[in-house]
Amino acid sequence: RRFLQVLLLPTLFLFTAFGAEEEALAARMPEVRQFTLSNGMQFLVVRRSEAPVFHGVITFRVGGVDDPKNVSGMAHLFEHMAFKGTKAIGTKDWAKEKPLLEQIEAVGEELTALEISEGGPARRAALRLELDRLQAEHKTLIHQNELAEIYTEAGGSRMNATTGNDRTNYFISLPSNRLELWMLVESERLRDPVLREFYVERDVVPEERRMRVDTSPQGLMFESLLATAFTAHPYRVPVIGWMSDIQKLTMTQARAFYDQYYSPDNGFGVIVGDVDLAKTRALLERYFGRIPKRGAPPLIPTVEPPQ
């Protein structure tokens, strides 16, 4: 009995110390406020006033598993497109740019269809030349990277995005007096994104795949592991997409993907920093609350067989 007392005393002391530490930590934890907007979009807001900055994250419940069949890589490519701006950001003259984008979409659609069927080599060559000409003309009408410039001039840092199997995240840190600017820009590019430079960006993603997967032993191993571990579930398909799929994605498919998955009730946001909770709630409804609902996205019907 004496031996057990000697053995248990340090243990009891540790549990008491850990319990006190947990209680102290809980007391220091800031309050998390949850807001649900009229369109169903949810936000978690935490006030931390140690420094006059905030970190904003917008997440949509869409990722590689939601890519349509034979359209792998679309969630990731759309993440790239979300940085291209809106009808007001990224353009020098939207009235001139809009019809040009429509021509680019039509030519790109026809060219991609011919590339898939491997038909009409003469027509394909002509369409490639036409697409190059249209994109060169389009380049004169756009303000490249204007979205990033706006944030940089406002003191932003760590602007980036990530696409995973189940979600896509957009995030940045800004001075707290730029909170309304962040809400304006983010809500605009999520409410009405313009798919400018789509085929230019579609050519960039294969290079990203070559760097991260095709020429990376670790990338190749991980891709092979998932393709082996999962028999049926789309977790077996790489988020960046198969090369042959990436090279055949179209603007029309990207727009359909956006309409299906970028509904506000399929997304949520997190704001942590030196913000006023009441004012933040009002601003969230003013900006993000105006994004229209597009209906619930489809659920994934595929069930992985017992492994």
Coordinates of N, CA, C and O in Angstrom, one line a residue, residues 172-271:
I172 N -6.2 35.8 -46.2 CA -5.3 36.9 -46.3 C -5.3 37.6 -44.9 O -6.2 37.5 -44.1
S173 N -4.2 38.3 -44.5 CA -4.1 39.1 -43.3 C -4.1 40.6 -43.8 O -3.4 40.9 -44.7
L174 N -4.8 41.4 -43.0 CA -4.9 42.9 -43.4 C -5.0 43.7 -42.1 O -5.3 43.2 -41.0
P175 N -4.6 45.0 -42.2 CA -4.9 45.9 -41.1 C -6.4 45.9 -40.7 O -7.2 45.8 -41.6
S176 N -6.7 46.0 -39.5 CA -8.1 45.9 -39.1 C -9.0 47.0 -39.7 O -10.2 46.8 -39.9
N177 N -8.4 48.2 -40.1 CA -9.2 49.2 -40.7 C -9.5 48.9 -42.2 O -10.1 49.8 -42.8
R178 N -9.1 47.8 -42.6 CA -9.3 47.4 -44.0 C -10.4 46.2 -44.1 O -10.5 45.6 -45.1
L179 N -11.1 46.0 -43.0 CA -12.0 44.9 -42.9 C -13.1 45.1 -44.0 O -13.5 44.1 -44.7
E180 N -13.7 46.3 -44.1 CA -14.7 46.5 -45.1 C -14.2 46.3 -46.5 O -14.9 45.8 -47.4
L181 N -13.0 46.7 -46.8 CA -12.4 46.5 -48.1 C -12.3 45.0 -48.4 O -12.7 44.6 -49.5
W182 N -11.9 44.2 -47.4 CA -11.8 42.8 -47.6 C -13.2 42.2 -48.0 O -13.3 41.4 -48.9
M183 N -14.2 42.6 -47.2 CA -15.5 42.1 -47.5 C -16.0 42.5 -48.9 O -16.6 41.6 -49.6
L184 N -15.7 43.7 -49.3 CA -16.2 44.1 -50.6 C -15.5 43.3 -51.7 O -16.2 42.8 -52.6
V185 N -14.2 43.2 -51.6 CA -13.4 42.5 -52.7 C -13.8 41.0 -52.7 O -14.1 40.4 -53.8
E186 N -13.8 40.3 -51.5 CA -14.1 38.9 -51.5 C -15.5 38.6 -51.9 O -15.7 37.6 -52.7
S187 N -16.5 39.4 -51.4 CA -17.8 39.1 -51.8 C -18.1 39.3 -53.3 O -18.8 38.6 -54.0
E188 N -17.4 40.3 -53.9 CA -17.5 40.6 -55.3 C -16.9 39.4 -56.2 O -17.6 39.0 -57.1
R189 N -15.8 38.9 -55.8 CA -15.2 37.9 -56.6 C -15.8 36.6 -56.4 O -15.7 35.7 -57.3
L190 N -16.5 36.4 -55.3 CA -17.3 35.2 -55.1 C -18.7 35.3 -55.7 O -19.3 34.3 -56.1
R191 N -19.2 36.5 -55.8 CA -20.6 36.7 -56.3 C -20.6 36.7 -57.8 O -21.5 36.2 -58.5
D192 N -19.6 37.3 -58.4 CA -19.6 37.4 -59.9 C -18.2 37.4 -60.5 O -17.7 38.3 -61.0
P193 N -17.5 36.2 -60.4 CA -16.1 36.1 -60.9 C -16.1 36.1 -62.4 O -17.1 35.6 -63.1
V194 N -15.1 36.7 -63.0 CA -14.9 36.7 -64.4 C -13.8 35.7 -64.8 O -12.7 35.8 -64.2
L195 N -14.1 34.8 -65.7 CA -13.1 33.7 -66.1 C -12.2 34.2 -67.1 O -12.0 33.6 -68.2
R196 N -11.5 35.3 -66.8 CA -10.5 35.8 -67.8 C -9.2 35.0 -67.7 O -8.8 34.5 -66.7
E197 N -8.5 34.9 -68.9 CA -7.3 34.2 -69.0 C -7.5 32.7 -68.7 O -6.5 32.1 -68.2
F198 N -8.6 32.2 -68.9 CA -8.9 30.8 -68.6 C -7.9 29.8 -69.3 O -7.3 29.0 -68.6
Y199 N -7.8 29.9 -70.6 CA -7.0 29.0 -71.3 C -5.5 29.2 -71.1 O -4.6 28.3 -71.2
V200 N -5.1 30.5 -70.7 CA -3.8 30.8 -70.3 C -3.5 30.0 -69.0 O -2.4 29.4 -68.9
E201 N -4.4 30.1 -68.1 CA -4.2 29.5 -66.8 C -4.2 27.9 -66.9 O -3.6 27.2 -66.2
R202 N -5.1 27.5 -67.9 CA -5.2 26.0 -68.1 C -3.8 25.5 -68.5 O -3.5 24.3 -68.3
D203 N -3.0 26.3 -69.2 CA -1.7 25.8 -69.6 C -0.7 25.9 -68.5 O 0.4 25.3 -68.6
V204 N -1.0 26.7 -67.4 CA -0.1 26.9 -66.3 C -0.2 25.7 -65.4 O 0.8 25.2 -64.8
V205 N -1.4 25.2 -65.2 CA -1.6 24.1 -64.2 C -0.8 22.8 -64.6 O -0.3 22.2 -63.7
P206 N -0.7 22.4 -65.9 CA 0.1 21.2 -66.2 C 1.6 21.4 -65.7 O 2.2 20.4 -65.3
E207 N 2.1 22.6 -65.8 CA 3.5 22.9 -65.3 C 3.5 22.7 -63.8 O 4.5 22.1 -63.2
E208 N 2.5 23.1 -63.1 CA 2.4 22.9 -61.6 C 2.4 21.4 -61.3 O 3.0 20.9 -60.4
R209 N 1.6 20.6 -62.1 CA 1.5 19.2 -61.9 C 2.9 18.5 -62.2 O 3.3 17.7 -61.4
R210 N 3.6 18.9 -63.2 CA 4.9 18.4 -63.5 C 5.9 18.6 -62.4 O 6.7 17.8 -62.0
M211 N 5.8 19.8 -61.8 CA 6.7 20.2 -60.7 C 6.4 19.4 -59.4 O 7.3 18.9 -58.8
R212 N 5.1 19.3 -59.1 CA 4.7 18.7 -57.8 C 4.5 17.2 -57.8 O 4.6 16.6 -56.8
V213 N 4.3 16.7 -59.0 CA 4.0 15.2 -59.1 C 4.9 14.5 -60.0 O 5.7 13.6 -59.7
D214 N 4.9 14.9 -61.3 CA 5.5 14.1 -62.3 C 7.0 14.0 -62.2 O 7.7 13.0 -62.5
T215 N 7.6 15.1 -61.6 CA 9.1 15.1 -61.4 C 9.5 15.0 -60.0 O 10.6 15.3 -59.6
S216 N 8.5 14.6 -59.1 CA 8.7 14.6 -57.7 C 8.5 13.1 -57.2 O 7.4 12.6 -57.3
P217 N 9.6 12.4 -56.8 CA 9.4 11.1 -56.2 C 8.4 11.0 -55.2 O 7.6 10.0 -55.1
Q218 N 8.4 12.0 -54.3 CA 7.4 11.9 -53.2 C 6.0 12.1 -53.8 O 5.0 11.4 -53.4
G219 N 5.8 13.1 -54.7 CA 4.5 13.3 -55.3 C 4.0 12.1 -56.1 O 2.8 11.7 -56.0
L220 N 4.9 11.4 -56.8 CA 4.5 10.2 -57.5 C 4.1 9.1 -56.6 O 3.1 8.4 -56.8
M221 N 4.8 9.0 -55.5 CA 4.5 7.9 -54.5 C 3.2 8.1 -53.9 O 2.4 7.2 -53.8
F222 N 2.9 9.4 -53.5 CA 1.6 9.7 -52.8 C 0.5 9.5 -53.8 O -0.6 8.9 -53.4
E223 N 0.6 9.9 -55.0 CA -0.5 9.7 -56.0 C -0.7 8.2 -56.2 O -1.9 7.8 -56.3
S224 N 0.3 7.4 -56.3 CA 0.2 6.0 -56.5 C -0.5 5.3 -55.3 O -1.3 4.4 -55.4
L225 N -0.1 5.8 -54.1 CA -0.6 5.3 -52.9 C -2.2 5.5 -52.8 O -2.9 4.5 -52.5
L226 N -2.6 6.7 -53.1 CA -4.1 7.0 -53.1 C -4.8 6.2 -54.1 O -5.9 5.7 -53.9
A227 N -4.2 6.1 -55.3 CA -4.9 5.3 -56.4 C -5.0 3.8 -56.1 O -5.9 3.1 -56.6
T228 N -4.1 3.4 -55.2 CA -4.1 2.0 -54.8 C -5.0 1.8 -53.6 O -5.7 0.8 -53.5
A229 N -5.0 2.7 -52.6 CA -5.7 2.6 -51.4 C -7.2 2.7 -51.6 O -8.0 2.0 -50.9
F230 N -7.7 3.5 -52.5 CA -9.1 3.7 -52.8 C -9.5 3.0 -54.1 O -8.9 3.3 -55.2
T231 N -10.5 2.2 -54.0 CA -10.9 1.5 -55.2 C -12.0 2.3 -56.0 O -11.9 2.3 -57.3
A232 N -12.9 2.9 -55.3 CA -14.1 3.5 -56.0 C -14.2 5.0 -55.7 O -14.5 5.8 -56.6
H233 N -13.9 5.4 -54.4 CA -14.2 6.8 -54.0 C -13.3 7.7 -54.7 O -12.1 7.4 -55.0
P234 N -13.8 8.9 -55.1 CA -12.9 9.9 -55.8 C -11.7 10.4 -55.0 O -10.9 11.1 -55.6
Y235 N -11.5 10.0 -53.8 CA -10.3 10.3 -53.1 C -9.1 9.7 -53.8 O -7.9 10.1 -53.6
R236 N -9.3 8.7 -54.7 CA -8.2 8.1 -55.5 C -7.7 9.0 -56.6 O -6.7 8.8 -57.1
V237 N -8.5 10.0 -56.9 CA -8.2 10.9 -58.0 C -7.4 12.1 -57.5 O -7.8 12.7 -56.5
P238 N -6.2 12.5 -58.1 CA -5.5 13.6 -57.5 C -6.2 14.9 -57.6 O -6.9 15.2 -58.6
V239 N -6.1 15.8 -56.6 CA -6.8 17.1 -56.6 C -6.4 17.9 -57.8 O -7.2 18.6 -58.4
I240 N -5.1 17.9 -58.1 CA -4.6 18.7 -59.2 C -5.2 18.2 -60.6 O -5.2 18.9 -61.6
G241 N -5.6 16.9 -60.6 CA -6.2 16.3 -61.8 C -5.2 15.5 -62.6 O -4.0 15.6 -62.4
W242 N -5.8 14.6 -63.4 CA -5.0 13.9 -64.4 C -4.6 14.8 -65.5 O -5.4 15.6 -65.9
M243 N -3.4 14.6 -66.0 CA -2.9 15.5 -67.1 C -3.8 15.6 -68.3 O -4.1 16.7 -68.8
S244 N -4.3 14.5 -68.7 CA -5.2 14.5 -69.9 C -6.5 15.2 -69.6 O -7.1 15.8 -70.6
D245 N -7.0 15.2 -68.4 CA -8.2 16.0 -68.1 C -8.0 17.5 -68.0 O -8.7 18.3 -68.5
I246 N -6.9 17.8 -67.3 CA -6.5 19.3 -67.2 C -6.5 19.9 -68.5 O -7.0 21.0 -68.7
Q247 N -5.9 19.3 -69.5 CA -5.6 19.9 -70.8 C -6.9 20.0 -71.7 O -6.9 20.5 -72.7
K248 N -8.0 19.4 -71.1 CA -9.3 19.5 -71.9 C -10.4 20.2 -71.1 O -11.6 20.2 -71.6
L249 N -10.1 20.9 -70.0 CA -11.1 21.7 -69.3 C -11.5 22.9 -70.1 O -10.7 23.5 -70.8
T250 N -12.8 23.3 -70.0 CA -13.3 24.5 -70.7 C -13.9 25.5 -69.8 O -14.3 25.2 -68.7
M251 N -14.1 26.7 -70.3 CA -14.7 27.8 -69.6 C -16.1 27.4 -69.3 O -16.6 27.8 -68.2
T252 N -16.8 26.8 -70.2 CA -18.2 26.4 -69.9 C -18.3 25.4 -68.8 O -19.2 25.6 -67.9
Q253 N -17.4 24.5 -68.7 CA -17.4 23.6 -67.5 C -17.1 24.3 -66.2 O -17.7 24.0 -65.2
A254 N -16.2 25.3 -66.3 CA -15.8 26.0 -65.1 C -17.0 26.8 -64.6 O -17.2 26.9 -63.4
R255 N -17.7 27.4 -65.5 CA -18.9 28.2 -65.1 C -20.0 27.3 -64.5 O -20.6 27.7 -63.5
A256 N -20.2 26.1 -65.0 CA -21.2 25.2 -64.5 C -20.7 24.7 -63.1 O -21.5 24.6 -62.2
F257 N -19.4 24.5 -62.9 CA -18.9 24.1 -61.6 C -19.1 25.2 -60.6 O -19.5 24.9 -59.5
Y258 N -18.8 26.4 -60.9 CA -19.1 27.6 -60.0 C -20.5 27.6 -59.6 O -20.9 27.8 -58.4
D259 N -21.4 27.6 -60.6 CA -22.9 27.7 -60.3 C -23.3 26.6 -59.4 O -24.2 26.8 -58.6
Q260 N -22.7 25.4 -59.5 CA -23.2 24.3 -58.7 C -22.6 24.3 -57.3 O -23.3 23.9 -56.3
Y261 N -21.4 24.8 -57.1 CA -20.8 24.6 -55.8 C -20.5 25.9 -55.0 O -20.3 25.8 -53.8
Y262 N -20.5 27.0 -55.7 CA -20.1 28.3 -55.0 C -21.4 29.0 -54.5 O -21.5 30.2 -54.7
S263 N -22.3 28.3 -53.9 CA -23.5 28.9 -53.3 C -23.1 29.3 -51.9 O -22.4 28.6 -51.2
P264 N -23.6 30.5 -51.4 CA -23.2 30.9 -50.1 C -23.5 30.0 -49.0 O -22.7 29.9 -48.0
D265 N -24.6 29.2 -49.1 CA -24.9 28.2 -48.0 C -24.0 27.0 -48.1 O -24.1 26.1 -47.2
N266 N -23.1 26.9 -49.1 CA -22.1 25.9 -49.1 C -20.8 26.4 -48.7 O -19.7 25.7 -48.9
G267 N -20.7 27.6 -48.1 CA -19.5 28.2 -47.7 C -19.5 28.8 -46.3 O -20.6 28.9 -45.8
F268 N -18.4 29.1 -45.8 CA -18.4 29.8 -44.5 C -17.1 30.6 -44.4 O -16.1 30.4 -45.1
G269 N -17.0 31.5 -43.4 CA -15.9 32.3 -43.2 C -15.4 32.4 -41.8 O -16.2 32.1 -40.9
V270 N -14.2 32.7 -41.6 CA -13.6 32.9 -40.3 C -12.8 34.2 -40.2 O -12.0 34.5 -41.1
I271 N -13.1 35.0 -39.2 CA -12.4 36.3 -39.1 C -11.9 36.3 -37.6 O -12.6 36.2 -36.7

